[in-house]
Amino acid sequence: MTNVALTHADRIEFLEASLGNNHAQGQGSASTIAKWKRELAELKESQKQRSGTKERSYTKNAEEVREKEFVKKLKKELGVKVHVCTLTASNAWKEVYIHSKVTIIDDVFTVISSANLNTRSMQVDTELGIFTENGAVARKLRKDLWKLHTRDLHKANNAAGKFDNAANPEAMNDPSVAIMAFKRWQIIMDENKKQIINGKPPLHPLCEFLRLDPKISQLD
């Protein structure tokens, strides 16, 4: 909000100078001068509220509404959307443990590392991290992994619909394609959630991070 505060201060300075200038007042109409005075009073009131006083006015409420709408719009346009997922075994609800960490960005940049975000990895152990910028390598790795994650476990490898092209598109550097893949992953995870809740076997390896045991929380 620094820019807003600076704008208010600049405007206050301008209005005070204009109202204190006899020539400027002489050039302005009575309605213009009255408008300046009202605006100056509102800006000063807003400035008081920003400095920590308890006074409130309609100008403060209006500012809060505008700020909330702006933040909402900003989150919609720029917010990072993520899925927190696990993988399950093909024939039972058993989570698959994966040690290596892989990051693939826009089918171009790849990071493979053994490090964890904890004290041991960051300060004690010697960890290995490999960074590459190779589109062919990144795309093939992403396609191979997502093919395993999103496949239909109940269909033969040569059966139609075994592999989900929408969930594993040819390229991920197109935002519109990435959005569709994101939505498709949500559908896959929702289907699996219904299966586990109803006591049925998994449909896909990809699962939403889920804990049904009330004794175990996500904080664990």
Short mmCIF file of C-alpha atoms in Angstrom, two decimals:
data_model
loop_
_atom_site.label_atom_id
_atom_site.label_comp_id
_atom_site.label_asym_id
_atom_site.label_seq_id
_atom_site.Cartn_x
_atom_site.Cartn_y
_atom_site.Cartn_z
CA MET A 1 0.00 0.00 0.00
CA THR A 2 3.03 2.31 -0.15
CA ASN A 3 2.09 3.64 -3.56
CA VAL A 4 -1.42 4.48 -2.36
CA ALA A 5 -0.03 6.32 0.67
CA LEU A 6 2.36 8.31 -1.49
CA THR A 7 -0.44 9.21 -3.88
CA HIS A 8 -2.57 10.43 -0.99
CA ALA A 9 0.27 12.52 0.43
CA ASP A 10 1.01 14.08 -2.95
CA ARG A 11 -2.66 14.90 -3.50
CA ILE A 12 -2.99 16.42 -0.02
CA GLU A 13 0.04 18.59 -0.66
CA PHE A 14 -1.40 19.75 -3.98
CA LEU A 15 -4.82 20.56 -2.53
CA GLU A 16 -3.39 22.43 0.45
CA ALA A 17 -1.19 24.47 -1.88
CA SER A 18 -4.11 25.22 -4.20
CA LEU A 19 -6.45 26.24 -1.39
CA GLY A 20 -3.74 28.39 0.16
CA ASN A 21 -3.08 30.15 -3.13
CA ASN A 22 -5.38 33.15 -3.56
CA HIS A 23 -4.77 33.21 -7.30
CA ALA A 24 -5.72 29.55 -7.66
CA GLN A 25 -8.87 30.12 -5.61
CA GLY A 26 -9.71 33.11 -7.74
CA GLN A 27 -9.45 30.99 -10.87
CA GLY A 28 -11.62 28.20 -9.48
CA SER A 29 -15.40 28.24 -9.20
CA ALA A 30 -17.15 27.94 -5.85
CA SER A 31 -18.13 24.35 -6.63
CA THR A 32 -14.54 23.44 -7.54
CA ILE A 33 -13.17 24.94 -4.32
CA ALA A 34 -15.83 23.13 -2.29
CA LYS A 35 -14.92 19.89 -4.05
CA TRP A 36 -11.24 20.43 -3.24
CA LYS A 37 -12.07 20.99 0.43
CA ARG A 38 -14.18 17.83 0.61
CA GLU A 39 -11.49 15.76 -1.09
CA LEU A 40 -8.81 17.20 1.19
CA ALA A 41 -10.85 16.34 4.29
CA GLU A 42 -11.43 12.78 3.06
CA LEU A 43 -7.77 12.23 2.22
CA LYS A 44 -6.65 13.49 5.61
CA GLU A 45 -9.18 11.22 7.29
CA SER A 46 -7.90 8.27 5.27
CA GLN A 47 -4.33 9.15 6.18
CA LYS A 48 -5.26 9.17 9.90
CA GLN A 49 -6.78 5.71 9.60
CA ARG A 50 -3.65 4.39 7.90
CA SER A 51 -1.50 5.76 10.70
CA GLY A 52 -3.33 3.63 13.28
CA THR A 53 -6.18 5.74 14.72
CA LYS A 54 -9.46 4.02 15.51
CA GLU A 55 -11.62 6.43 13.55
CA ARG A 56 -13.42 4.98 10.54
CA SER A 57 -15.39 6.54 7.72
CA TYR A 58 -17.02 5.53 4.48
CA THR A 59 -13.76 6.33 2.67
CA LYS A 60 -11.92 3.68 4.70
CA ASN A 61 -14.64 1.12 4.05
CA ALA A 62 -14.57 1.90 0.35
CA GLU A 63 -10.80 1.45 0.29
CA GLU A 64 -11.06 -1.93 2.00
CA VAL A 65 -13.64 -3.11 -0.52
CA ARG A 66 -11.44 -1.99 -3.41
CA GLU A 67 -8.39 -3.68 -1.87
CA LYS A 68 -10.25 -6.97 -1.35
CA GLU A 69 -11.52 -6.96 -4.94
CA PHE A 70 -8.02 -6.20 -6.20
CA VAL A 71 -6.48 -9.03 -4.16
CA LYS A 72 -9.18 -11.42 -5.34
CA LYS A 73 -8.53 -10.48 -8.97
CA LEU A 74 -4.77 -10.76 -8.47
CA LYS A 75 -5.08 -14.24 -6.99
CA LYS A 76 -7.29 -15.32 -9.86
CA GLU A 77 -4.86 -14.06 -12.49
CA LEU A 78 -1.49 -14.76 -10.88
CA GLY A 79 -2.10 -17.30 -8.15
CA VAL A 80 -0.13 -20.55 -8.34
CA LYS A 81 -2.49 -23.53 -8.45
CA VAL A 82 -1.11 -26.83 -7.19
CA HIS A 83 -2.20 -30.41 -6.62
CA VAL A 84 -0.79 -32.21 -3.58
CA CYS A 85 -0.72 -35.84 -4.65
CA THR A 86 0.43 -39.31 -3.69
CA LEU A 87 0.80 -42.49 -5.75
CA THR A 88 -0.84 -45.78 -4.86
CA ALA A 89 -0.02 -49.37 -5.76
CA SER A 90 -1.96 -50.81 -8.67
CA ASN A 91 -3.76 -53.53 -6.71
CA ALA A 92 -4.19 -52.01 -3.24
CA TRP A 93 -4.41 -48.70 -1.42
CA LYS A 94 -0.74 -48.64 -0.47
CA GLU A 95 1.22 -45.45 -0.97
CA VAL A 96 4.30 -45.67 -3.16
CA TYR A 97 7.41 -44.22 -1.52
CA ILE A 98 9.51 -42.05 -3.85
CA HIS A 99 12.87 -40.78 -2.67
CA SER A 100 14.08 -38.72 -5.64
CA LYS A 101 12.70 -35.23 -6.22
CA VAL A 102 12.00 -34.14 -9.78
CA THR A 103 10.94 -30.70 -10.98
CA ILE A 104 10.06 -30.18 -14.66
CA ILE A 105 9.26 -26.66 -15.84
CA ASP A 106 7.53 -25.94 -19.16
CA ASP A 107 8.92 -29.16 -20.67
CA VAL A 108 12.34 -27.48 -20.84
CA PHE A 109 14.06 -27.22 -17.46
CA THR A 110 14.61 -30.24 -15.20
CA VAL A 111 15.91 -30.57 -11.64
CA ILE A 112 16.60 -33.99 -10.09
CA SER A 113 17.80 -33.97 -6.51
CA SER A 114 18.06 -36.11 -3.40
CA ALA A 115 17.76 -33.20 -0.96
CA ASN A 116 14.86 -32.76 1.43
CA LEU A 117 13.68 -29.50 2.96
CA ASN A 118 14.94 -30.30 6.43
CA THR A 119 17.94 -29.61 8.66
CA ARG A 120 19.67 -32.87 7.82
CA SER A 121 19.62 -32.29 4.06
CA MET A 122 20.30 -28.57 4.23
CA GLN A 123 23.08 -28.56 6.85
CA VAL A 124 24.43 -32.07 7.50
CA ASP A 125 24.27 -34.54 4.62
CA THR A 126 25.96 -34.23 1.25
CA GLU A 127 23.19 -34.15 -1.34
CA LEU A 128 23.25 -34.34 -5.12
CA GLY A 129 21.31 -32.06 -7.44
CA ILE A 130 21.33 -32.19 -11.25
CA PHE A 131 20.03 -29.27 -13.31
CA THR A 132 19.45 -29.55 -17.07
CA GLU A 133 17.98 -27.32 -19.75
CA ASN A 134 17.01 -29.68 -22.53
CA GLY A 135 13.54 -29.70 -24.00
CA ALA A 136 13.73 -33.22 -25.43
CA VAL A 137 14.87 -34.71 -22.12
CA ALA A 138 12.39 -32.74 -19.99
CA ARG A 139 9.40 -33.49 -22.19
CA LYS A 140 10.11 -37.23 -22.47
CA LEU A 141 10.67 -37.54 -18.73
CA ARG A 142 7.44 -35.70 -17.95
CA LYS A 143 5.47 -37.75 -20.50
CA ASP A 144 6.85 -41.05 -19.18
CA LEU A 145 6.12 -40.17 -15.55
CA TRP A 146 2.63 -38.79 -16.17
CA LYS A 147 1.81 -41.81 -18.32
CA LEU A 148 2.47 -44.00 -15.29
CA HIS A 149 0.63 -41.70 -12.87
CA THR A 150 -2.59 -41.17 -14.87
CA ARG A 151 -3.10 -44.55 -16.59
CA ASP A 152 -6.27 -46.59 -16.08
CA LEU A 153 -5.30 -49.56 -13.92
CA HIS A 154 -8.25 -51.68 -15.08
CA LYS A 155 -7.54 -51.61 -18.81
CA ALA A 156 -5.00 -53.52 -20.87
CA ASN A 157 -2.05 -51.57 -22.27
CA ASN A 158 -3.42 -51.75 -25.81
CA ALA A 159 -7.01 -50.91 -24.84
CA ALA A 160 -8.63 -47.63 -25.83
CA GLY A 161 -8.65 -45.17 -22.95
CA LYS A 162 -5.80 -46.86 -21.09
CA PHE A 163 -3.75 -43.67 -21.26
CA ASP A 164 -5.30 -40.24 -20.70
CA ASN A 165 -4.07 -37.74 -23.31
CA ALA A 166 -5.83 -34.83 -21.62
CA ALA A 167 -4.04 -35.55 -18.35
CA ASN A 168 -0.73 -36.12 -20.15
CA PRO A 169 -0.65 -33.68 -23.10
CA GLU A 170 2.03 -33.49 -25.75
CA ALA A 171 3.31 -30.10 -24.55
CA MET A 172 2.96 -28.13 -21.33
CA ASN A 173 4.38 -24.78 -22.44
CA ASP A 174 0.92 -23.64 -23.60
CA PRO A 175 -1.01 -22.23 -20.59
CA SER A 176 -4.38 -23.32 -22.00
CA VAL A 177 -3.15 -26.91 -22.32
CA ALA A 178 -1.68 -26.80 -18.81
CA ILE A 179 -5.03 -25.61 -17.41
CA MET A 180 -6.86 -28.51 -19.06
CA ALA A 181 -4.31 -31.00 -17.69
CA PHE A 182 -4.68 -29.48 -14.21
CA LYS A 183 -8.46 -29.93 -14.37
CA ARG A 184 -8.12 -33.48 -15.66
CA TRP A 185 -5.82 -34.41 -12.77
CA GLN A 186 -8.47 -33.14 -10.35
CA ILE A 187 -11.08 -35.38 -12.02
CA ILE A 188 -8.76 -38.40 -11.76
CA MET A 189 -8.12 -37.75 -8.07
CA ASP A 190 -11.82 -37.23 -7.38
CA GLU A 191 -12.58 -40.59 -9.03
CA ASN A 192 -10.00 -42.29 -6.83
CA LYS A 193 -11.31 -40.56 -3.72
CA LYS A 194 -14.77 -42.01 -4.38
CA GLN A 195 -13.22 -45.45 -4.81
CA ILE A 196 -11.34 -45.45 -1.52
CA ILE A 197 -14.30 -44.01 0.42
CA ASN A 198 -16.56 -46.75 -1.01
CA GLY A 199 -14.01 -49.49 -0.29
CA LYS A 200 -13.24 -50.16 -3.95
CA PRO A 201 -9.83 -50.64 -5.64
CA PRO A 202 -7.97 -47.69 -7.20
CA LEU A 203 -8.69 -46.64 -10.77
CA HIS A 204 -5.43 -44.75 -11.26
CA PRO A 205 -2.09 -44.51 -9.41
CA LEU A 206 -2.60 -40.75 -8.90
CA CYS A 207 -4.33 -39.85 -5.62
CA GLU A 208 -5.08 -36.69 -3.74
CA PHE A 209 -3.20 -36.36 -0.45
CA LEU A 210 -5.85 -37.81 1.87
CA ARG A 211 -6.04 -39.09 5.45
CA LEU A 212 -9.28 -40.82 6.47
CA ASP A 213 -8.04 -41.85 9.94
CA PRO A 214 -9.16 -39.08 12.35
CA LYS A 215 -6.14 -39.86 14.57
CA ILE A 216 -3.81 -38.68 11.78
CA SER A 217 -3.90 -35.07 10.67
CA GLN A 218 -2.19 -33.33 7.78
CA LEU A 219 0.11 -31.76 10.38
CA ASP A 220 1.57 -35.24 11.00
#
